[in-house]
GROMACS .gro file of C-alpha atoms in nm:
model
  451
    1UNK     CA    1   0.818   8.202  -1.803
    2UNK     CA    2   0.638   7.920  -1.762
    3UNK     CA    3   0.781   7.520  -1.652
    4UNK     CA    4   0.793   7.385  -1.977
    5UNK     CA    5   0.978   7.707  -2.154
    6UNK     CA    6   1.363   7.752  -2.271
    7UNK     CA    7   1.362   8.082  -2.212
    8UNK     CA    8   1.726   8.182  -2.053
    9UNK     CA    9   1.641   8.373  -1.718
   10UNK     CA   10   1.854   8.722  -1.716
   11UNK     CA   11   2.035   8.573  -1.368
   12UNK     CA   12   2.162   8.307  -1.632
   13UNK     CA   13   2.539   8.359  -1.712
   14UNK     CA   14   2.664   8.249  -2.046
   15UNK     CA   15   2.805   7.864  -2.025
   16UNK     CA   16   3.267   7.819  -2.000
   17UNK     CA   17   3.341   7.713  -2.302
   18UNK     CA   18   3.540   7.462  -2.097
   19UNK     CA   19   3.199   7.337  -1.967
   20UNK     CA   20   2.953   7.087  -2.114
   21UNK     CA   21   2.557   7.127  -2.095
   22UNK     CA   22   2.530   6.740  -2.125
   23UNK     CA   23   2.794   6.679  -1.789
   24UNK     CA   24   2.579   6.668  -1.469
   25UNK     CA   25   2.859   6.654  -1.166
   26UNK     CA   26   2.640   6.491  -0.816
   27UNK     CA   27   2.831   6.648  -0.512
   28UNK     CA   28   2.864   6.371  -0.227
   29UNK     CA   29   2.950   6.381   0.087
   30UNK     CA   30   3.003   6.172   0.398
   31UNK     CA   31   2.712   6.112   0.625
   32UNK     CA   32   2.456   6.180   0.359
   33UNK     CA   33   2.106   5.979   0.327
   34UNK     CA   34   2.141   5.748   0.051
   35UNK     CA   35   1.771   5.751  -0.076
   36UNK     CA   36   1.881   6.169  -0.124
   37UNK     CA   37   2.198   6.091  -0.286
   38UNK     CA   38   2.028   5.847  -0.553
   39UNK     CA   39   1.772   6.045  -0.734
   40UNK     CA   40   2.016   6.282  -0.937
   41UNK     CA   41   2.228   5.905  -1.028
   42UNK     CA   42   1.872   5.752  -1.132
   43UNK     CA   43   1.725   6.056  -1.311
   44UNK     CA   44   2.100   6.138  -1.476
   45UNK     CA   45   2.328   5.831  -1.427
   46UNK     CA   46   2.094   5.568  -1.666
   47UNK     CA   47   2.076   5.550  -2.013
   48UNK     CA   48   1.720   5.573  -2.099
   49UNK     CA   49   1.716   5.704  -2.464
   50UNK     CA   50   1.596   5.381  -2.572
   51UNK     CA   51   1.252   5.549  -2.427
   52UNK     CA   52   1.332   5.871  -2.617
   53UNK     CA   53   1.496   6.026  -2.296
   54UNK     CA   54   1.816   6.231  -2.394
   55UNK     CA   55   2.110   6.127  -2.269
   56UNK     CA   56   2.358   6.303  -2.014
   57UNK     CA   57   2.652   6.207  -1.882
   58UNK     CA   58   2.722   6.173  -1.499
   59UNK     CA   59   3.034   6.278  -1.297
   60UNK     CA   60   2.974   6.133  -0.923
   61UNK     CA   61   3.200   6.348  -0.709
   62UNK     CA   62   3.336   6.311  -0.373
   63UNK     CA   63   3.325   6.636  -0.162
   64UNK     CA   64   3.553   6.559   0.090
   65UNK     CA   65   3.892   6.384   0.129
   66UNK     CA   66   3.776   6.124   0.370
   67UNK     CA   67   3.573   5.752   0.320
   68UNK     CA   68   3.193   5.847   0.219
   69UNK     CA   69   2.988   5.666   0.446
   70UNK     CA   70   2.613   5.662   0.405
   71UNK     CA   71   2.312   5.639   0.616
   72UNK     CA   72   2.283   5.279   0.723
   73UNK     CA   73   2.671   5.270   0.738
   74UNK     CA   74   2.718   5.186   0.347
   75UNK     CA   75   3.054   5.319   0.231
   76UNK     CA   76   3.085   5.447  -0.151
   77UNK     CA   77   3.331   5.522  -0.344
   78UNK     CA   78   3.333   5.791  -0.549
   79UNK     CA   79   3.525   5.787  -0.901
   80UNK     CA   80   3.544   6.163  -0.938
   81UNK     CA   81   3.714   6.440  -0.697
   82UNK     CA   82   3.626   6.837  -0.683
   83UNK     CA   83   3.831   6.888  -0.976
   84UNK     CA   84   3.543   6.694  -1.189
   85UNK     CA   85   3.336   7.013  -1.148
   86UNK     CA   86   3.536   7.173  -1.392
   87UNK     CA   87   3.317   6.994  -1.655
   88UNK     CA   88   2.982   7.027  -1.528
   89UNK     CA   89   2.706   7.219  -1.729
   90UNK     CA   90   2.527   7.138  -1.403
   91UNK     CA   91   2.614   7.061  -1.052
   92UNK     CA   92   2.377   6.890  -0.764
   93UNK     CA   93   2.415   6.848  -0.409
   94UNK     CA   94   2.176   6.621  -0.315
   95UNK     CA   95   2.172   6.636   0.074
   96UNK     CA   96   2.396   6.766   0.330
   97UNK     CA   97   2.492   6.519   0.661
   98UNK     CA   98   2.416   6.805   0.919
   99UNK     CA   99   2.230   7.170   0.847
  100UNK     CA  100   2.469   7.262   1.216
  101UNK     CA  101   2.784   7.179   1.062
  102UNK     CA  102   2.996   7.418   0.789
  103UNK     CA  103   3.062   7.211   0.450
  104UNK     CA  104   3.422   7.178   0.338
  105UNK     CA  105   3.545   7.489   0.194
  106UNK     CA  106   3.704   7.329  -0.075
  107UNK     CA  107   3.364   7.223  -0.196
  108UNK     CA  108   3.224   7.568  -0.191
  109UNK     CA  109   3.527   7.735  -0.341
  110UNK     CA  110   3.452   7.498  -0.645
  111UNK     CA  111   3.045   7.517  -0.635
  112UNK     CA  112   3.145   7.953  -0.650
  113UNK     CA  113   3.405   7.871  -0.965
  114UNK     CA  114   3.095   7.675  -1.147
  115UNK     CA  115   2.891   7.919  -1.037
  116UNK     CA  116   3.086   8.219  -1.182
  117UNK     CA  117   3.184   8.000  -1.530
  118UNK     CA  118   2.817   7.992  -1.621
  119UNK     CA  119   2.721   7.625  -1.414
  120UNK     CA  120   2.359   7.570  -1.294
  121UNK     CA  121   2.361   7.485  -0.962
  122UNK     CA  122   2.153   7.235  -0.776
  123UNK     CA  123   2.064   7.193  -0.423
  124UNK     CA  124   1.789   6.879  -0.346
  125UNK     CA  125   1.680   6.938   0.070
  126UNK     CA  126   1.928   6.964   0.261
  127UNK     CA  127   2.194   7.037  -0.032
  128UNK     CA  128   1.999   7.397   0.009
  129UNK     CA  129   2.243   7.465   0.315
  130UNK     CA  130   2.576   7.394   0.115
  131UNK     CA  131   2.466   7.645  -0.162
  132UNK     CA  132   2.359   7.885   0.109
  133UNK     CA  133   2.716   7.822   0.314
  134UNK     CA  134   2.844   7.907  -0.070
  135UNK     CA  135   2.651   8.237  -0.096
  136UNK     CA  136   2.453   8.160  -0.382
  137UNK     CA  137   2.156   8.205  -0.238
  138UNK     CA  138   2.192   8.528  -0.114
  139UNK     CA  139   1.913   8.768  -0.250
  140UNK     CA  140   1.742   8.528  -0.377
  141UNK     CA  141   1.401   8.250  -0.339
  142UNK     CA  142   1.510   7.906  -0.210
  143UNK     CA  143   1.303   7.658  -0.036
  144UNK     CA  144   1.437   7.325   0.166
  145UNK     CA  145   1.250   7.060   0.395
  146UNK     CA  146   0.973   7.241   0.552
  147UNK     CA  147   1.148   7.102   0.877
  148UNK     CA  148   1.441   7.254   0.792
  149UNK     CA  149   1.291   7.572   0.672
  150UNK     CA  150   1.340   7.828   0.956
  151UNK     CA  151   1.679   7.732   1.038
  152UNK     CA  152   1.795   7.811   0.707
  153UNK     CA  153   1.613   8.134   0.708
  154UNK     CA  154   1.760   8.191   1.055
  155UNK     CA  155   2.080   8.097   0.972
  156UNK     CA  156   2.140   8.334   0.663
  157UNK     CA  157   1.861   8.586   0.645
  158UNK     CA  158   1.928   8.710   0.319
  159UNK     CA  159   1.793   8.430   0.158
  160UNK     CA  160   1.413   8.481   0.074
  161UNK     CA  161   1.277   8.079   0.230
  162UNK     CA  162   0.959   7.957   0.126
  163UNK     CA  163   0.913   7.662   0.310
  164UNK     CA  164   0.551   7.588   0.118
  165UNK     CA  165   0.737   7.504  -0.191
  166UNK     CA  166   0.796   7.198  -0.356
  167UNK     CA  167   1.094   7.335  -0.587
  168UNK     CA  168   1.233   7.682  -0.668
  169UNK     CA  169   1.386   7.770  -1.010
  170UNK     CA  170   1.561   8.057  -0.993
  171UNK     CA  171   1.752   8.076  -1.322
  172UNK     CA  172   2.142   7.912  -1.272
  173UNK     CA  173   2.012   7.819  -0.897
  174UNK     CA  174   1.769   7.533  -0.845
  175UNK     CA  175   1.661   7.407  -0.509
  176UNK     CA  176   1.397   7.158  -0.376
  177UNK     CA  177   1.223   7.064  -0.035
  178UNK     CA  178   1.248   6.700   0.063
  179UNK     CA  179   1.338   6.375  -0.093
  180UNK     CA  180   1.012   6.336  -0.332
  181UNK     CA  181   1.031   6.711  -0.456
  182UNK     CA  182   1.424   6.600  -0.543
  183UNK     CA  183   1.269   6.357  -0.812
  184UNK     CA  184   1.023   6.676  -0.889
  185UNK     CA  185   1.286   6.899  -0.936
  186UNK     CA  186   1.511   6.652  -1.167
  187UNK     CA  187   1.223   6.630  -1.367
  188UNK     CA  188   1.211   6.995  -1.431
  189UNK     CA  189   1.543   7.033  -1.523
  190UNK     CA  190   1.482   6.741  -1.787
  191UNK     CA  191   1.195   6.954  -1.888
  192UNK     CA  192   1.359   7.291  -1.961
  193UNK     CA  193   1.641   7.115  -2.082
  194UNK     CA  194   1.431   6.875  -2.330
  195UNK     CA  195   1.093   6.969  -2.313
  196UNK     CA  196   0.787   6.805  -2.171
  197UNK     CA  197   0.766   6.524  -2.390
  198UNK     CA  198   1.099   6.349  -2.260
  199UNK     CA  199   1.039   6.498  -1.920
  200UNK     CA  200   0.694   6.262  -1.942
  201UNK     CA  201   0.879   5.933  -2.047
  202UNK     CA  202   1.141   5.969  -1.805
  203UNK     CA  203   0.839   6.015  -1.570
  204UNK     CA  204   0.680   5.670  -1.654
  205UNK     CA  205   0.986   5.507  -1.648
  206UNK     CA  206   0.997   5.616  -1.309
  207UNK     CA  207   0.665   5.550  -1.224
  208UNK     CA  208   0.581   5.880  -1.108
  209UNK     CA  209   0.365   6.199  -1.191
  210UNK     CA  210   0.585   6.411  -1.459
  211UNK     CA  211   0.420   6.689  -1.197
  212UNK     CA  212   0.295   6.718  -0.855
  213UNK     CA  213   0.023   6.933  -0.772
  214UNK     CA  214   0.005   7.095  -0.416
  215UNK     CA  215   0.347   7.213  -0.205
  216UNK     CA  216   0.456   7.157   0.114
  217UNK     CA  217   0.161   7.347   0.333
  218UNK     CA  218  -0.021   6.979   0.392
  219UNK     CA  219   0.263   6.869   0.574
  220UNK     CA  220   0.348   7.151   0.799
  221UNK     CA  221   0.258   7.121   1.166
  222UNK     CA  222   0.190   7.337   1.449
  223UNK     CA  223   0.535   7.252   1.643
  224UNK     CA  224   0.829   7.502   1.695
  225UNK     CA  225   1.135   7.549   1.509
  226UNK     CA  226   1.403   7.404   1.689
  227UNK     CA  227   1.598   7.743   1.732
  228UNK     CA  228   1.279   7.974   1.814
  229UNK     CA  229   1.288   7.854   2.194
  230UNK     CA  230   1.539   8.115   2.355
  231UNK     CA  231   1.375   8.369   2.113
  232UNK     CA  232   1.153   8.667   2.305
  233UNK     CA  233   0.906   8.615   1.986
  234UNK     CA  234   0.858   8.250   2.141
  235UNK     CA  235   0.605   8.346   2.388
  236UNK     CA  236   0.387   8.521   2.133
  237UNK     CA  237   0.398   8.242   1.936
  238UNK     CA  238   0.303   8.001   2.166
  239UNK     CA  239   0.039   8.222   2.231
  240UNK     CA  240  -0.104   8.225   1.903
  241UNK     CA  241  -0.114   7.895   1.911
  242UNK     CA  242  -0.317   7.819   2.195
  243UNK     CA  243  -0.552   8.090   2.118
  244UNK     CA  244  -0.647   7.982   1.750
  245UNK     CA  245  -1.018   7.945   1.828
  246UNK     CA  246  -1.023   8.331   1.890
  247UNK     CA  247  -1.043   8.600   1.639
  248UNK     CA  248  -0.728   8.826   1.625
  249UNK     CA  249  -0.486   8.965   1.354
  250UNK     CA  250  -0.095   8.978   1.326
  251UNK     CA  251  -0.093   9.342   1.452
  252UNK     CA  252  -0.267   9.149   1.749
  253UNK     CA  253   0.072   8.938   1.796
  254UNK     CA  254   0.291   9.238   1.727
  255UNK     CA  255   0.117   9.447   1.992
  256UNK     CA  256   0.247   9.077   2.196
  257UNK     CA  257   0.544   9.139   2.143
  258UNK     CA  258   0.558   9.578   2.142
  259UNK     CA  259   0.674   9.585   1.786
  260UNK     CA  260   0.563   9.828   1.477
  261UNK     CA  261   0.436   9.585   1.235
  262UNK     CA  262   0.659   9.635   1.036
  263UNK     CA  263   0.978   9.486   1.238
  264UNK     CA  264   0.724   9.206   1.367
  265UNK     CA  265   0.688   9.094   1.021
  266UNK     CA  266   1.070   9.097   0.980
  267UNK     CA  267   1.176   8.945   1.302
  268UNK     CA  268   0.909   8.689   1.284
  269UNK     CA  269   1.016   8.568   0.889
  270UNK     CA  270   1.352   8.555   1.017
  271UNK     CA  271   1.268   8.264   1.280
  272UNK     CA  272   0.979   8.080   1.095
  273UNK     CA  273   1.078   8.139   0.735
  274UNK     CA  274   0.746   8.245   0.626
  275UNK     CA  275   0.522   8.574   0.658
  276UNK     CA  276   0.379   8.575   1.019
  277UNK     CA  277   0.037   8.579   0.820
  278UNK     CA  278   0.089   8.329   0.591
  279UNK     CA  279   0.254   8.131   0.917
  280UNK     CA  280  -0.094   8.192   1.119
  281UNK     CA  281  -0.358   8.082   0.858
  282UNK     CA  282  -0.176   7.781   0.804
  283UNK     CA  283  -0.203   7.694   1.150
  284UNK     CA  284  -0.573   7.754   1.159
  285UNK     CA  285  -0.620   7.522   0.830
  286UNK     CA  286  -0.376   7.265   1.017
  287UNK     CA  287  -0.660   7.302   1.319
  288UNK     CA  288  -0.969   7.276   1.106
  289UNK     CA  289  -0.808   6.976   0.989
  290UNK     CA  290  -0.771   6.777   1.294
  291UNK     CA  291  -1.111   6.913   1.404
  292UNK     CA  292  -1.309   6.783   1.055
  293UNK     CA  293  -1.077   6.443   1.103
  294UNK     CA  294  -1.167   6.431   1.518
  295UNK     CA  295  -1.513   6.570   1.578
  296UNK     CA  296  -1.848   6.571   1.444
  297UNK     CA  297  -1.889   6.958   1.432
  298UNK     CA  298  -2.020   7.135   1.106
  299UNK     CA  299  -1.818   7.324   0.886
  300UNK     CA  300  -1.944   7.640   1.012
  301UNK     CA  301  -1.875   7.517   1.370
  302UNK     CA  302  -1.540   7.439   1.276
  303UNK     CA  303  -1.469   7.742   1.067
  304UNK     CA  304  -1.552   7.929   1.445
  305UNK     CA  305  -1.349   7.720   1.667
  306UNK     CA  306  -1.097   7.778   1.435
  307UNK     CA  307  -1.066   8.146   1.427
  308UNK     CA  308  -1.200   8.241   1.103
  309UNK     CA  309  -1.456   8.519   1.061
  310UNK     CA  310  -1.686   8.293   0.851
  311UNK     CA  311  -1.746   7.951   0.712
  312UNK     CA  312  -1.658   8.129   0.326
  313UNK     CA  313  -1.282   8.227   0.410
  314UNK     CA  314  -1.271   7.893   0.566
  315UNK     CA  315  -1.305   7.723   0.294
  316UNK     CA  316  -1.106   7.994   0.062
  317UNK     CA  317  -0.802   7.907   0.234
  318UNK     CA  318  -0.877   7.542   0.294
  319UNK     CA  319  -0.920   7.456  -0.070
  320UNK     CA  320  -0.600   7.706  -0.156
  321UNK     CA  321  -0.357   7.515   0.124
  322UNK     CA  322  -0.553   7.165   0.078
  323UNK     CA  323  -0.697   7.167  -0.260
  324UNK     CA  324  -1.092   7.049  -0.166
  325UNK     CA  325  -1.326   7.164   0.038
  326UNK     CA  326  -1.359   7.090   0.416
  327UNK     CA  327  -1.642   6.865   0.331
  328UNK     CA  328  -1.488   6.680   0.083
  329UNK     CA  329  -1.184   6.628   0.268
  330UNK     CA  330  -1.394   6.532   0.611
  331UNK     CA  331  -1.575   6.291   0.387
  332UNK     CA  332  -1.222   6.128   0.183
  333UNK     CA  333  -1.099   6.092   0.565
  334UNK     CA  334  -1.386   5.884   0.679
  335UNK     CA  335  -1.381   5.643   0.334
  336UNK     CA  336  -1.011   5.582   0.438
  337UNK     CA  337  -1.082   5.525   0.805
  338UNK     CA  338  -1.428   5.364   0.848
  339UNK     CA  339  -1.304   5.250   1.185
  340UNK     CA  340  -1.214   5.561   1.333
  341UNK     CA  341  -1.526   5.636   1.581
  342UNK     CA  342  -1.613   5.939   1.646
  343UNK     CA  343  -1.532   6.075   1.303
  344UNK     CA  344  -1.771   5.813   1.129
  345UNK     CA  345  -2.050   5.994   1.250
  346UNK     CA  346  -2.256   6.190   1.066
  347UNK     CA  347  -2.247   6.597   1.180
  348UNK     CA  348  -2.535   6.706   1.373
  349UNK     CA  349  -2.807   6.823   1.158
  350UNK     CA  350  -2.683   6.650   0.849
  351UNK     CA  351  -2.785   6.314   0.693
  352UNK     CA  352  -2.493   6.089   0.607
  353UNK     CA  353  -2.569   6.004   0.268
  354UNK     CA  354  -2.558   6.360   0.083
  355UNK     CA  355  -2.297   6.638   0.132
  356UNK     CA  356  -2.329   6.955   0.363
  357UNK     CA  357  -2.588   7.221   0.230
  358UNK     CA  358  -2.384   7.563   0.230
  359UNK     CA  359  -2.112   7.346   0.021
  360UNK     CA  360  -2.341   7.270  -0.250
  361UNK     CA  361  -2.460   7.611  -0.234
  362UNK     CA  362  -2.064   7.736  -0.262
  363UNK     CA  363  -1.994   7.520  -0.537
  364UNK     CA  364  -2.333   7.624  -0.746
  365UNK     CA  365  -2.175   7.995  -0.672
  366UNK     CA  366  -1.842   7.903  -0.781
  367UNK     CA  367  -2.018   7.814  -1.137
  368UNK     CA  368  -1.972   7.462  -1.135
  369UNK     CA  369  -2.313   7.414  -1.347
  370UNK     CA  370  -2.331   7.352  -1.702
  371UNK     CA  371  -2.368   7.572  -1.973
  372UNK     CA  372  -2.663   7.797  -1.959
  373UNK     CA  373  -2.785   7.638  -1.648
  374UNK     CA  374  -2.947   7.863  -1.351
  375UNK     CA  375  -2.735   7.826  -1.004
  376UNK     CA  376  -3.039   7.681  -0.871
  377UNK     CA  377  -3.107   7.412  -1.099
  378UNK     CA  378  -2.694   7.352  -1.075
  379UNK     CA  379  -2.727   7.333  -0.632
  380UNK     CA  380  -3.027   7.087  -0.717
  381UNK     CA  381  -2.807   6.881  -0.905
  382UNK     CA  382  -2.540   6.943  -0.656
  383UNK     CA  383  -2.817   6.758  -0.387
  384UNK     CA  384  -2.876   6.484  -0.611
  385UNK     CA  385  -2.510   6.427  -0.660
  386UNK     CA  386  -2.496   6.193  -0.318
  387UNK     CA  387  -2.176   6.140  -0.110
  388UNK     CA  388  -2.017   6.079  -0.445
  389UNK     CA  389  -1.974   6.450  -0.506
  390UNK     CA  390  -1.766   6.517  -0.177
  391UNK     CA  391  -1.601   6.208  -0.195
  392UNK     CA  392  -1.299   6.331  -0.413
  393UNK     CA  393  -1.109   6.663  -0.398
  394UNK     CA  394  -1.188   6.949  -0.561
  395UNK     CA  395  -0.918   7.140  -0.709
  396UNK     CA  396  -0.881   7.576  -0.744
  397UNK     CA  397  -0.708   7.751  -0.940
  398UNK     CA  398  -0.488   7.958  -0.787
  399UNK     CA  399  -0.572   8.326  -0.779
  400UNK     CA  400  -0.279   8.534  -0.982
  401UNK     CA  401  -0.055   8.760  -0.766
  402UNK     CA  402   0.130   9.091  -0.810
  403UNK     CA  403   0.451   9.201  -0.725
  404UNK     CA  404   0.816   9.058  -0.816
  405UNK     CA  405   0.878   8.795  -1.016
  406UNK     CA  406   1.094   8.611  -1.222
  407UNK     CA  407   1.157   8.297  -1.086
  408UNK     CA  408   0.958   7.937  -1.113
  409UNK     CA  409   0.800   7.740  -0.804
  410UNK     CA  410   0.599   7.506  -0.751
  411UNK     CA  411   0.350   7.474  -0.514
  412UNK     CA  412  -0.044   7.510  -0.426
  413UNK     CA  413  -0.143   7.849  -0.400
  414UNK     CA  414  -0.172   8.046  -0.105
  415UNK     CA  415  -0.404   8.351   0.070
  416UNK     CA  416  -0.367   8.585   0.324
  417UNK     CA  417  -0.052   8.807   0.145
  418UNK     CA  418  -0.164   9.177   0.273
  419UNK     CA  419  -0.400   9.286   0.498
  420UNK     CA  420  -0.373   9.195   0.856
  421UNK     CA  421  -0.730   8.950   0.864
  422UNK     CA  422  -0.766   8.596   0.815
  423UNK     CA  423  -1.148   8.605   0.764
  424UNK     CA  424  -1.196   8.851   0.442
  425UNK     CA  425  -1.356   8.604   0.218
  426UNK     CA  426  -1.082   8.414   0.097
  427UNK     CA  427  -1.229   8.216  -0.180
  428UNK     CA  428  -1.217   8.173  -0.536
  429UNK     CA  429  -1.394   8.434  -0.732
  430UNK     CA  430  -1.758   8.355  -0.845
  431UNK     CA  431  -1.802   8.229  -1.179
  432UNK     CA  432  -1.421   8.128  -1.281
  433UNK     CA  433  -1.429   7.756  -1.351
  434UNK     CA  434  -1.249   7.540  -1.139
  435UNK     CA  435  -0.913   7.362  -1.256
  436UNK     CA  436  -0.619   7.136  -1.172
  437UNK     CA  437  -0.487   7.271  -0.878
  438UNK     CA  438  -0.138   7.331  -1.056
  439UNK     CA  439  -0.083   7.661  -1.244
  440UNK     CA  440   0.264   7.758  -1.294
  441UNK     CA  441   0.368   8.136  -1.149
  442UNK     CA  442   0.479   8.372  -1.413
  443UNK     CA  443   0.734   8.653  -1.366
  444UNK     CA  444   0.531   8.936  -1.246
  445UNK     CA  445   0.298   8.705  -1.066
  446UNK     CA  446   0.424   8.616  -0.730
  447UNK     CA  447   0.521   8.810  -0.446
  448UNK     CA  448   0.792   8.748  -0.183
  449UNK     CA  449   0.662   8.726   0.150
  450UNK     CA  450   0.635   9.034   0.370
  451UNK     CA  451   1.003   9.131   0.560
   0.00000   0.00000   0.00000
């Protein structure tokens, strides 16, 4: 099932006739970042059908007995209580004040009864924790902040956390990383609920893309979760991440920490919230990045200090996390930063005013030549092309993937599922044209990580 389809998922259940598909109930509660709680009013809450956006109608709820105070100390009213849910053909809860504290359990006694009566339910960042406090995430995909990420997989380890996603659709249960991917995912619902076409004028009204491309993988970084620190698995960890320049595999880190494999995998997904694989090549793309943004070493040098096997998986799993090549992103950094020394300088061996050889040569490979042209006419071209052709990203298609489905995300593709090493190739496959990086996953396409 792709984005833009109606299809009813099978986890659907059939709509109270009490219940109206037009109602949208927003869930507030005190202490919650205003910017957060907005986006469902905005997208929901304003009559926009003057731009041929259909209407719904908006039931702001409080979720607590007790004055609704705000980030920034702004206190709101709210004209609704719990009993308001009753309504809903849709119920969001667009942040939660604290992912350590329980929510009320008045408020997840009524999420459950909309739940059970057919409601879809909505959780936008940090909302992810009251659905998961509600057990409606159990057994099933989610995603939240990327911050946020391992605690909630921590916390209640039978829900399946991606933190590389920008939004997960999982039938009647929606949720969304962080405040951006909360407009993202309130576009979606307009989509399935309307189709693409007022999903794109709410979109300009808004002044945003009616879709992102990409997930959350660009903004990871190499630090800790907060809880991992008392953790036996923290050693091995820190480890890994002072030893990214050398070649080793996640049985490597298992042998670390005298596990099987198999309970490495497990243990290690329940602290980080991702696949200790898919954990450990982001890191290394997170490296080569600071190293193409901070240093004046080739790709190939980089691809080495980084710990990949060769320059070609490099950029396989740089263009799948990143969406260009490391030369193309090395040379968008220095347009943006002309000031910013020791990156301005061209890499050894290379002149500054043409991109790096073995790129031109991967791209000719890739089949980025016209029609009938031989690869070597299309990597002479490539030469020609100047810094122009490495000056803007170039976007993969995802590769398709196996296993369960039956769910919708959103996100750039990622390598490294199976196997144990993080240098087998990794790239597109030669001769498939190259397209925008976005490519919704079908049922039967993606599979949950490993544990």
């Amino acid at each position: 099932m792709s984005q833009d389809s109606t299809t009813v998922p099978e986890t659907t259940r059939k709509l109270s006739g009490r219940r109206r598909r037009e109602i949208v109930a927003v869930l507030l509660f005190s202490g919650g970042p205003i910017f957060e709680s907005s986006i469902p009013l905005s997208v929901f809450g304003i009559d926009r059908q003057d731009a041929g956006v259909p209407r719904y109608r908006l039931l702001v709820c409080a979720g607590e007995d007790v004055p609704l105070r705000t980030t920034g100390g702004l206190e709101l009213t709210a004209p609704y209580g719990l009993e308001a849910l009753s309504r809903a053909g849709t119920v969001v809860v667009p942040a939660w004040r604290s992912i350590t504290q329980p929510p009320p359990t008045a408020a997840l006694d009524a999420l459950r009864r909309a739940h059970e009566e057919g409601a879809r339910i909505v959780g936008l960042c940090t909302g992810a924790f009251v659905l998961a406090a509600a057990g409606l995430l159990d057994g099933r995909p989610a995603t939240t902040h990327w911050m946020y990420a391992p605690t909630l997989a921590k916390r209640y380890p039978s829900v399946h956390v991606d933190p590389r996603e920008l939004f997960v659709d999982d039938g009647d249960v929606l949720t969304s990383a962080g405040t951006a991917a909360g407009i993202d995912l309130c576009l979606h619902i307009v989509r399935t609920d309307h189709g693409a076409d007022a999903a794109g004028a709410l979109a300009r009204r808004l002044v945003v893309p009616p879709r992102r491309s990409g997930g959350q993988e660009r903004y990871l970084d190499r630090s800790l979760p907060e809880e991992i620190g008392a953790d036996p698995l923290a050693e091995v960890v820190a480890w890994a991440l002072e030893h990214l320049h050398e070649q080793f595999d996640v049985e490597t880190l298992a042998a670390r920490a005298y596990m099987s494999r198999r309970t490495f995998d497990r243990r290690f997904r329940s602290l980080t919230g991702s696949a200790p694989l898919q954990w450990l090549i982001t890191q290394r793309v997170l490296q080569a990045q600071r190293l193409l943004e901070t240093s004046d070493y080739s790709v190939d040098e980089v691809a080495g200090r980084c710990g990949f096997r060769s320059p070609v998986a490099l950029r396989g799993h740089f263009r799948r996390q990143l969406g260009s090549s490391p030369a193309a992103y090395r040379a968008a950094y220095r347009a943006r930063r002309p000031q910013s020394g020791v990156a301005d300088r061209p890499e050894r061996g290379e002149r500054p005013d043409r991109p790096e050889r073995s790129d031109r040569f991967e791209r000719a490979e890739l089949g980025e030549q016209r029609s009938g042209e031989p690869a070597v006419m299309a990597m002479r071209r490539s030469a020609l092309a100047g810094a122009h052709a490495v000056a803007g990203p170039i976007m993969a298609t995802p590769p398709p993937h196996s296993g369960h489905g039956g769910h919708i995300t959103q996100s750039a593709s990622h390598g490294g599922h199976g196997g144990g090493h993080l240098g087998g190739g990794g790239g597109p496959d030669p001769g498939k044209p190259e397209s925008d990086l976005y490519t919704p996953r079908l049922p039967g396409q993606r599979e949950r990580p490993v544990g």
